[in-house]
PDB file of C-alpha atoms and ligand atoms in Angstrom:
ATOM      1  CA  UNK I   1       0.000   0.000   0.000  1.00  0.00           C
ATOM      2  CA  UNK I   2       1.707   3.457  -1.113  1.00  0.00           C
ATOM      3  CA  UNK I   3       1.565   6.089   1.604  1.00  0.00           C
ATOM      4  CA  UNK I   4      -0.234   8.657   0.369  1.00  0.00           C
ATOM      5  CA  UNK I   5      -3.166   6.003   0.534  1.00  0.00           C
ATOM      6  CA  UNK I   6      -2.550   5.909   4.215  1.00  0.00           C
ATOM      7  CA  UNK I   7      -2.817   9.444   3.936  1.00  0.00           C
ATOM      8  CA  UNK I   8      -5.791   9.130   2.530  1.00  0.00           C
ATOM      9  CA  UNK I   9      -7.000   6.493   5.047  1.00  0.00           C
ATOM     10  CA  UNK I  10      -6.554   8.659   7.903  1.00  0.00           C
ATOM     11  CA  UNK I  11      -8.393  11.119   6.228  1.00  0.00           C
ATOM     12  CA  UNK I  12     -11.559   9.308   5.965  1.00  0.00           C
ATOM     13  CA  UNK I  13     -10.829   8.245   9.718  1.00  0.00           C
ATOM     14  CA  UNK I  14     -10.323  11.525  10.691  1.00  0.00           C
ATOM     15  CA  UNK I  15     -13.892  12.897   9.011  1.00  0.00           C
ATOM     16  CA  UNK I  16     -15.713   9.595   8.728  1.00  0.00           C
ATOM     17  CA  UNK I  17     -15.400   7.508  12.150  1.00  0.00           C
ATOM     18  CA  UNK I  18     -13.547   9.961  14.176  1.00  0.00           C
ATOM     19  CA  UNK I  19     -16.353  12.176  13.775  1.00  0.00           C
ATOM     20  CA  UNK I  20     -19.033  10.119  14.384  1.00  0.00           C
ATOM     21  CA  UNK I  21     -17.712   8.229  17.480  1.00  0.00           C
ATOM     22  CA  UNK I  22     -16.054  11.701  19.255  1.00  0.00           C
ATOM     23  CA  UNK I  23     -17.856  11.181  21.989  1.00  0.00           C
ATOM     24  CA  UNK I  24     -15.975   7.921  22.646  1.00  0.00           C
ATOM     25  CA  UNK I  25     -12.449   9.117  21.458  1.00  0.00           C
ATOM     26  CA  UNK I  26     -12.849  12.130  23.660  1.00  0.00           C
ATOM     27  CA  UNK I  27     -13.765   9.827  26.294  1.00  0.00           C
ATOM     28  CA  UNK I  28     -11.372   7.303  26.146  1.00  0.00           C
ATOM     29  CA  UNK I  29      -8.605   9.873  25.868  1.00  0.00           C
ATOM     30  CA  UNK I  30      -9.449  11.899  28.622  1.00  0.00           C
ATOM     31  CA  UNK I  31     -10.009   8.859  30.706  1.00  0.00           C
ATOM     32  CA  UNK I  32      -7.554   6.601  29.949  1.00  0.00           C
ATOM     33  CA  UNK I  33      -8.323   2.992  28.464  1.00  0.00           C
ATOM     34  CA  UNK I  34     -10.304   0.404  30.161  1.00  0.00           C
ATOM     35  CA  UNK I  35     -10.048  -2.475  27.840  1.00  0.00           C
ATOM     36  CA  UNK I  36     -11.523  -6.184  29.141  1.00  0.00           C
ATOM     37  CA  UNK I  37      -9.755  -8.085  26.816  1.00  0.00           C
ATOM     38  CA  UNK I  38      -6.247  -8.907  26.178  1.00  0.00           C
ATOM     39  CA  UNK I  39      -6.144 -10.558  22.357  1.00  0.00           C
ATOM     40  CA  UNK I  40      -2.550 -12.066  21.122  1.00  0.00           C
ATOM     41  CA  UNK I  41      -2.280 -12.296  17.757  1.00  0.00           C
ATOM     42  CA  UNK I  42      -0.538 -13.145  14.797  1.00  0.00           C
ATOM     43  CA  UNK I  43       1.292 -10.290  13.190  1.00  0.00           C
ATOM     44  CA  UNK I  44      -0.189 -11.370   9.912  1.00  0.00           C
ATOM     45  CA  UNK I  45      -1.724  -8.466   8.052  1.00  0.00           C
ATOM     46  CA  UNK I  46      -4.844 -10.480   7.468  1.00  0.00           C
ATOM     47  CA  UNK I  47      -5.847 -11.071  10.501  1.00  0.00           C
ATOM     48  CA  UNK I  48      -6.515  -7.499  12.493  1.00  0.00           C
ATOM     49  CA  UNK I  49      -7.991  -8.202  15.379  1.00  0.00           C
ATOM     50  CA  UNK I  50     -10.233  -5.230  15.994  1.00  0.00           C
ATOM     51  CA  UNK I  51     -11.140  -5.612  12.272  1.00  0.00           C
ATOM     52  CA  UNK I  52     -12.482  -9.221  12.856  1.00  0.00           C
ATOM     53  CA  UNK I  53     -14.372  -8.389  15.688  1.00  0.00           C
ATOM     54  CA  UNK I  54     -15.594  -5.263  14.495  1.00  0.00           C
ATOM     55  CA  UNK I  55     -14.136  -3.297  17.594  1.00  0.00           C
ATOM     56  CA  UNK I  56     -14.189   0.074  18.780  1.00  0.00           C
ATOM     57  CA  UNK I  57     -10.950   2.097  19.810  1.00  0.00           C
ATOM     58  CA  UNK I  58     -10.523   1.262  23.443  1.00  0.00           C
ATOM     59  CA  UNK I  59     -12.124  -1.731  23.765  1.00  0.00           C
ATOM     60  CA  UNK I  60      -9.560  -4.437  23.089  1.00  0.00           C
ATOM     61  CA  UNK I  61      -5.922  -4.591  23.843  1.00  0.00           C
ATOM     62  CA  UNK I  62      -3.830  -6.238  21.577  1.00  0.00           C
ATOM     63  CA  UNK I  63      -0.294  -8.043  21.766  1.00  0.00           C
ATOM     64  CA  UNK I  64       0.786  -9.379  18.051  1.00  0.00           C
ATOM     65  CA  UNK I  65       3.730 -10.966  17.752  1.00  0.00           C
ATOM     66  CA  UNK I  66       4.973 -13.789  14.925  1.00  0.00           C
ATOM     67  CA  UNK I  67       2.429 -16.591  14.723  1.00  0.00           C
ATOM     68  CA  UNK I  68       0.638 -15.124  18.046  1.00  0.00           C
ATOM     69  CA  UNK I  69       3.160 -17.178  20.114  1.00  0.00           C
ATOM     70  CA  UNK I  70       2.983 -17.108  23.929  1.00  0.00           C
ATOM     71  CA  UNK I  71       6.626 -17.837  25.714  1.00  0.00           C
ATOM     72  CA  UNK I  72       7.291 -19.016  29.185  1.00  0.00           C
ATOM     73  CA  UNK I  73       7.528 -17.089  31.942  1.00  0.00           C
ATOM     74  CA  UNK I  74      11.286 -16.015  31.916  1.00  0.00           C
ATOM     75  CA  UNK I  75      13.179 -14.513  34.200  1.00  0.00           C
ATOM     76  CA  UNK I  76      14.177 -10.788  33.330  1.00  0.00           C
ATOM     77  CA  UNK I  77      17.819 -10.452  31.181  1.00  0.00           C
ATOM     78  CA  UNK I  78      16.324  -9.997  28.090  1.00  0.00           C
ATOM     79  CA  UNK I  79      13.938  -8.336  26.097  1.00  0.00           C
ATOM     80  CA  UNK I  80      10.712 -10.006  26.681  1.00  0.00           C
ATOM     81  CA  UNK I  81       7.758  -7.982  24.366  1.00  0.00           C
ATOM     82  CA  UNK I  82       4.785  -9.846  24.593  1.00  0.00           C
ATOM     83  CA  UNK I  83       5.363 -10.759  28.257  1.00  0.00           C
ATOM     84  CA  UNK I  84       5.581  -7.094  29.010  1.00  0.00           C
ATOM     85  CA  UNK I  85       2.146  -6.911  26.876  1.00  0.00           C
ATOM     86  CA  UNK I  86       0.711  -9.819  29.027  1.00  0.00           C
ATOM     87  CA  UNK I  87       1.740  -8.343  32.081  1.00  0.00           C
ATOM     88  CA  UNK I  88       0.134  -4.738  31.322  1.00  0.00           C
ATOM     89  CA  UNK I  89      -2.644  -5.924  30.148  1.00  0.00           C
ATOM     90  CA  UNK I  90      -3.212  -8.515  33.511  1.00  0.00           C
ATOM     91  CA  UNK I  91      -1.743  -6.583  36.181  1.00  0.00           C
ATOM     92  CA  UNK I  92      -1.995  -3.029  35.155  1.00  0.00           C
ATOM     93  CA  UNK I  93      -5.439  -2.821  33.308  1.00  0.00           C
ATOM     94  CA  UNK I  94      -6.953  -5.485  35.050  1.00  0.00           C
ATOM     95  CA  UNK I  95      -8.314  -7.476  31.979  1.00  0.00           C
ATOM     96  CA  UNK I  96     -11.134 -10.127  32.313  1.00  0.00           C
ATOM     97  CA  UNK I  97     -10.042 -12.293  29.512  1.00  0.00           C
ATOM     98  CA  UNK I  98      -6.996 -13.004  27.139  1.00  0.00           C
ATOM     99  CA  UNK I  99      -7.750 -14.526  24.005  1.00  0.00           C
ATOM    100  CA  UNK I 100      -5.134 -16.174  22.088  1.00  0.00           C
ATOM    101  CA  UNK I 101      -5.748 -15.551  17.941  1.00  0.00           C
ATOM    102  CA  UNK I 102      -4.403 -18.278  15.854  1.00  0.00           C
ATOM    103  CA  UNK I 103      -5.411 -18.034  12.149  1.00  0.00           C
ATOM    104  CA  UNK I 104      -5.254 -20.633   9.275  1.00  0.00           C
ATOM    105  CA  UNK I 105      -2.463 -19.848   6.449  1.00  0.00           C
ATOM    106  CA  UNK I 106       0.475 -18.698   9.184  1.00  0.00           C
ATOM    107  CA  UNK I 107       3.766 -18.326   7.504  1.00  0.00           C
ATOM    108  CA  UNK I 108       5.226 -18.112  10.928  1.00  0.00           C
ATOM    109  CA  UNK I 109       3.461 -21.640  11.769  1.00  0.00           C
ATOM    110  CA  UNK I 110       4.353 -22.620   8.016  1.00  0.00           C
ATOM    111  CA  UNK I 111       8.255 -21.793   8.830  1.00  0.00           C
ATOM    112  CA  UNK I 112       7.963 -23.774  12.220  1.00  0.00           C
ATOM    113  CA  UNK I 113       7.139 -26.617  10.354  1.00  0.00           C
ATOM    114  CA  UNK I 114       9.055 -26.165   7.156  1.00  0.00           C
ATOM    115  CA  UNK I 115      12.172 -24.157   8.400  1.00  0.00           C
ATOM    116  CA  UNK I 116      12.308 -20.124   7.632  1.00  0.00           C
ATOM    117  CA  UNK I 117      12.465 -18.929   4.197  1.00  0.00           C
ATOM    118  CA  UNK I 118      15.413 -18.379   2.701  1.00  0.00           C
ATOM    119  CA  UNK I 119      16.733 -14.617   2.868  1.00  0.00           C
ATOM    120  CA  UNK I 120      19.558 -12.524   2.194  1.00  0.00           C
ATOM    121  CA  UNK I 121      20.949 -12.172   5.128  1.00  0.00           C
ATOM    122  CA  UNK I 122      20.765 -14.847   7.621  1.00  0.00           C
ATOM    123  CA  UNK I 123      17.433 -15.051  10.039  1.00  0.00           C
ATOM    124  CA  UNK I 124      17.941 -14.226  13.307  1.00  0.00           C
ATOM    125  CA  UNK I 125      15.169 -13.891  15.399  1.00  0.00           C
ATOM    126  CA  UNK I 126      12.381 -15.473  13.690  1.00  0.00           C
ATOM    127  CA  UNK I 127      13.645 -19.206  14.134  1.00  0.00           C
ATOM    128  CA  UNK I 128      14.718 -18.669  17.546  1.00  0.00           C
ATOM    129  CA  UNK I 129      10.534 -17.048  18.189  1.00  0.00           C
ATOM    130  CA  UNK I 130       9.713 -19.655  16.425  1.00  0.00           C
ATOM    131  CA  UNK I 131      11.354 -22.424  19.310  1.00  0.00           C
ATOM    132  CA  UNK I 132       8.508 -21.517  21.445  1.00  0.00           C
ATOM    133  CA  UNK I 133       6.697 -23.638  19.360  1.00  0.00           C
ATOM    134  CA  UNK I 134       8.883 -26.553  19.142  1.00  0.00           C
ATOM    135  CA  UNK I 135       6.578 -29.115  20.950  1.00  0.00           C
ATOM    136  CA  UNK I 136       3.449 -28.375  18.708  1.00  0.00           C
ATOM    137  CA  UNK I 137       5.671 -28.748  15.810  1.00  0.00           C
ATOM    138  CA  UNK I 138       6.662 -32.028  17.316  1.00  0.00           C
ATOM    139  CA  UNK I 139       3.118 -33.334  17.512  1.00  0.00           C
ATOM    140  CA  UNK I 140       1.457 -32.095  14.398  1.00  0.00           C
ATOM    141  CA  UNK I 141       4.579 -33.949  12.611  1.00  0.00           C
ATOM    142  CA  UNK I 142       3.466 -36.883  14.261  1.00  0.00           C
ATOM    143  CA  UNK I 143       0.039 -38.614  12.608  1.00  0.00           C
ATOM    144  CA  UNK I 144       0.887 -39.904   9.196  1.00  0.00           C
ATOM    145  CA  UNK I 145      -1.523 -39.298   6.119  1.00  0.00           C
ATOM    146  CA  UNK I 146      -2.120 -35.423   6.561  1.00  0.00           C
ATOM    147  CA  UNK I 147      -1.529 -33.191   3.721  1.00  0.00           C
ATOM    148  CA  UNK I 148       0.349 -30.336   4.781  1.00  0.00           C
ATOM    149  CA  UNK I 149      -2.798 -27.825   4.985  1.00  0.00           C
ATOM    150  CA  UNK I 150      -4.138 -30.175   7.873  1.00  0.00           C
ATOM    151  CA  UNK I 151      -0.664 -30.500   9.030  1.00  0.00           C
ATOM    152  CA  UNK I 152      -0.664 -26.974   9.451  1.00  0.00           C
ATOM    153  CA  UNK I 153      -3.536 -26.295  10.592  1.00  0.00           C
ATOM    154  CA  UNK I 154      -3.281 -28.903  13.250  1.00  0.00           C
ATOM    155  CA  UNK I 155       0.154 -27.279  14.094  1.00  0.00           C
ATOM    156  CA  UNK I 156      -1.874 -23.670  14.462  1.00  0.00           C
ATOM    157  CA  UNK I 157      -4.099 -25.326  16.846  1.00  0.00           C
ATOM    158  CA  UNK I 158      -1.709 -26.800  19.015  1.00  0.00           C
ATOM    159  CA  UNK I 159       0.521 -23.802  19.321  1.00  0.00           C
ATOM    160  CA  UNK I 160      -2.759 -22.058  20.805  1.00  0.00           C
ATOM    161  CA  UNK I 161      -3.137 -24.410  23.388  1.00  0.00           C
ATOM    162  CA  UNK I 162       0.757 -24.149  23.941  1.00  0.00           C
ATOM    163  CA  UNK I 163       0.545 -20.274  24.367  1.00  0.00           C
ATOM    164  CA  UNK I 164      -2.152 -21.038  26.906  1.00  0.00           C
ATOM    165  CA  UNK I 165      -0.023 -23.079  28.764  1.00  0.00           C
ATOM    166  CA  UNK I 166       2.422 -20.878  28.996  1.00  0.00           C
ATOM    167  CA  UNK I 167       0.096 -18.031  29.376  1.00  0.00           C
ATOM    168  CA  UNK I 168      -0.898 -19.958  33.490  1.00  0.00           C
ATOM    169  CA  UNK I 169       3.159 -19.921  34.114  1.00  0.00           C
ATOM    170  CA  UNK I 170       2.884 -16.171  34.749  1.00  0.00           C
ATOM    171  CA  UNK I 171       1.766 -16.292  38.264  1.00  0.00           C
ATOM    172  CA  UNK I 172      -0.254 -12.858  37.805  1.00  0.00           C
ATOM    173  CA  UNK I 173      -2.428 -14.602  35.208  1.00  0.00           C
ATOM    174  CA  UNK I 174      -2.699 -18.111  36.911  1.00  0.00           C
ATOM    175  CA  UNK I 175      -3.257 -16.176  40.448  1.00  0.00           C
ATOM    176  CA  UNK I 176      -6.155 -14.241  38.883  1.00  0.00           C
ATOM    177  CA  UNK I 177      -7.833 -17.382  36.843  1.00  0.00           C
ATOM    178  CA  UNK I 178      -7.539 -19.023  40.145  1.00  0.00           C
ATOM    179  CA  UNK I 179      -9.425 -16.252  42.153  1.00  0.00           C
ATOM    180  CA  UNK I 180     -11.798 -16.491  39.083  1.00  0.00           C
ATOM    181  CA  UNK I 181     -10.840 -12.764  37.578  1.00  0.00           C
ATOM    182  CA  UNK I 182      -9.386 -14.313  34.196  1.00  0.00           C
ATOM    183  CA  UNK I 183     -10.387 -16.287  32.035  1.00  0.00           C
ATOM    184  CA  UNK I 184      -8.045 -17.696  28.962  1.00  0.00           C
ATOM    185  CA  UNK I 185      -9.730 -18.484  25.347  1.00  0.00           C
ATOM    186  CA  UNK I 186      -7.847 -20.200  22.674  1.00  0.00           C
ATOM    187  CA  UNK I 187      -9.069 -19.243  19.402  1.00  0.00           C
ATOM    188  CA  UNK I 188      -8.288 -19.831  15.349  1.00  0.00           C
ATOM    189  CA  UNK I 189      -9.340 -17.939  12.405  1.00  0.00           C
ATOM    190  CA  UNK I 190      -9.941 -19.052   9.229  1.00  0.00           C
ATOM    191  CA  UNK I 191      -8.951 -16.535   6.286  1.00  0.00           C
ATOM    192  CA  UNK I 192     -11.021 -18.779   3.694  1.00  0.00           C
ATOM    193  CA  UNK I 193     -14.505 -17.782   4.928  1.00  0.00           C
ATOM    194  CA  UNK I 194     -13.612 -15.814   7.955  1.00  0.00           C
ATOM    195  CA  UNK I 195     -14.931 -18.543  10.074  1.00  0.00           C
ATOM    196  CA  UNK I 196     -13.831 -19.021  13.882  1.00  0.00           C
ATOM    197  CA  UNK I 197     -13.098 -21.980  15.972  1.00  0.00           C
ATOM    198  CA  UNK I 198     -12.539 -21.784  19.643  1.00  0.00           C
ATOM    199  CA  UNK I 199     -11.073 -24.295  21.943  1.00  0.00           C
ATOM    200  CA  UNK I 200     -13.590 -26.266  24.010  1.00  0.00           C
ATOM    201  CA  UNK I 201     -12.123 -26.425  27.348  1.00  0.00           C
ATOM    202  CA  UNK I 202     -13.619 -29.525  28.692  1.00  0.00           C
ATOM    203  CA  UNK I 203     -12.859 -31.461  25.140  1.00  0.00           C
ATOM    204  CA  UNK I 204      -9.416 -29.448  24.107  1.00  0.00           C
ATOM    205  CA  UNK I 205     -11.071 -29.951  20.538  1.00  0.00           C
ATOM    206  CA  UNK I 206     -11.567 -26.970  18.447  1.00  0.00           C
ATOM    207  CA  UNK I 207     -15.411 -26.293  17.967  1.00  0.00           C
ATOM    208  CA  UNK I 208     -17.133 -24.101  15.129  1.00  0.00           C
ATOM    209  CA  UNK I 209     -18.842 -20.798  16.108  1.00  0.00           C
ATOM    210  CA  UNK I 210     -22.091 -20.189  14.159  1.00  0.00           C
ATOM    211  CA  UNK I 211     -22.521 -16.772  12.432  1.00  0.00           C
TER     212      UNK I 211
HETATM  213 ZN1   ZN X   1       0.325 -15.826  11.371  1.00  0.00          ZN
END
């Protein structure tokens, strides 16, 4: 997209929406956001999240990172982004829920399973990211007979449920879920047909949403 059709873009924001939700951006800038939701997502320029859910300014807040990839909870020593997000968002703004936002068609799930494409100059951080994932790219290499859409979309799937795990290792966001303040949501979007599939708790199986 050239920039002066950003330009452009803003424009029509700055007339079009802008202007018909001041209330709300006056609001929310005088007092301060109050999102309830924490959404980590993929970095993937198809998949915005407050597109998707059709979401006004203020309402969600969103971490995206590479494949929408949870780590561990590390100790400090390096530069940990989306732990810093989950940690805002948790102990800071005092969200209600964290959704995790896989989506179908991930290069950076694609290049977990396939190794990172090849480049100029050598890759540096994406591979390393990308060993977050290791153990869901483990199992979805496992069952024999899948073509490698299934194989990847399995793969998408059980990174979510990885991130979630690792989401509960924070001990803000495990001591809240046990006092019943948070709530996690594993969730996967599918760019053929927008559809979404969340994670059934009880089942660990992804279910369809109707819409
Ligand atoms: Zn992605």
């Amino acid at each position: 997209m050239p920039i002066p059709e950003l330009m452009a873009g803003w424009q029509r924001f700055r007339t079009g929406r802008f202007e018909q939700q001041r209330e709300l951006m006056e609001r929310i800038a005088r007092e301060g956001q109050r999102p309830n939701v924490l959404m980590i997502a993929c970095c993937d320029s198809r998949v915005d999240p407050a597109i998707v859910f059709d979401c006004d300014p203020g309402s969600l807040f969103v971490v995206r990172n590479v494949a929408n990839l949870v780590p561990p909870c590390e100790g400090a020593g390096s530069y940990h982004g989306t732990s810093a997000g989950v940690e805002f968002a948790v102990s800071v703004l005092g969200v209600q829920h964290v959704v995790v936002l896989g989506h179908s068609r991930c290069g950076g799930i694609a290049s977990l399973l396939a190794g990172p494409p090849a480049t100029e100059e050598p890759m540096r951080f994406v591979a390393q990211w990308l060993e977050i994932a290791q153990e869901a790219r483990t199992a979805a290499l496992t069952p024999p007979g899948l073509d490698a859409i299934e194989r990847a979309n399995l793969c998408e799937r059980l990174a979510i449920r990885l991130s979630l795990r690792n989401l509960e290792t924070f001990p803000a966001v495990r001591s809240r879920i046990e006092r019943g303040q948070l709530h996690l949501h594993g969730w996967h979007y599918d760019l053929h047909g927008g559809m979404l599939t969340v994670l059934d708790a009880a089942t660990q199986r992804f279910v369809p949403v109707e819409g």
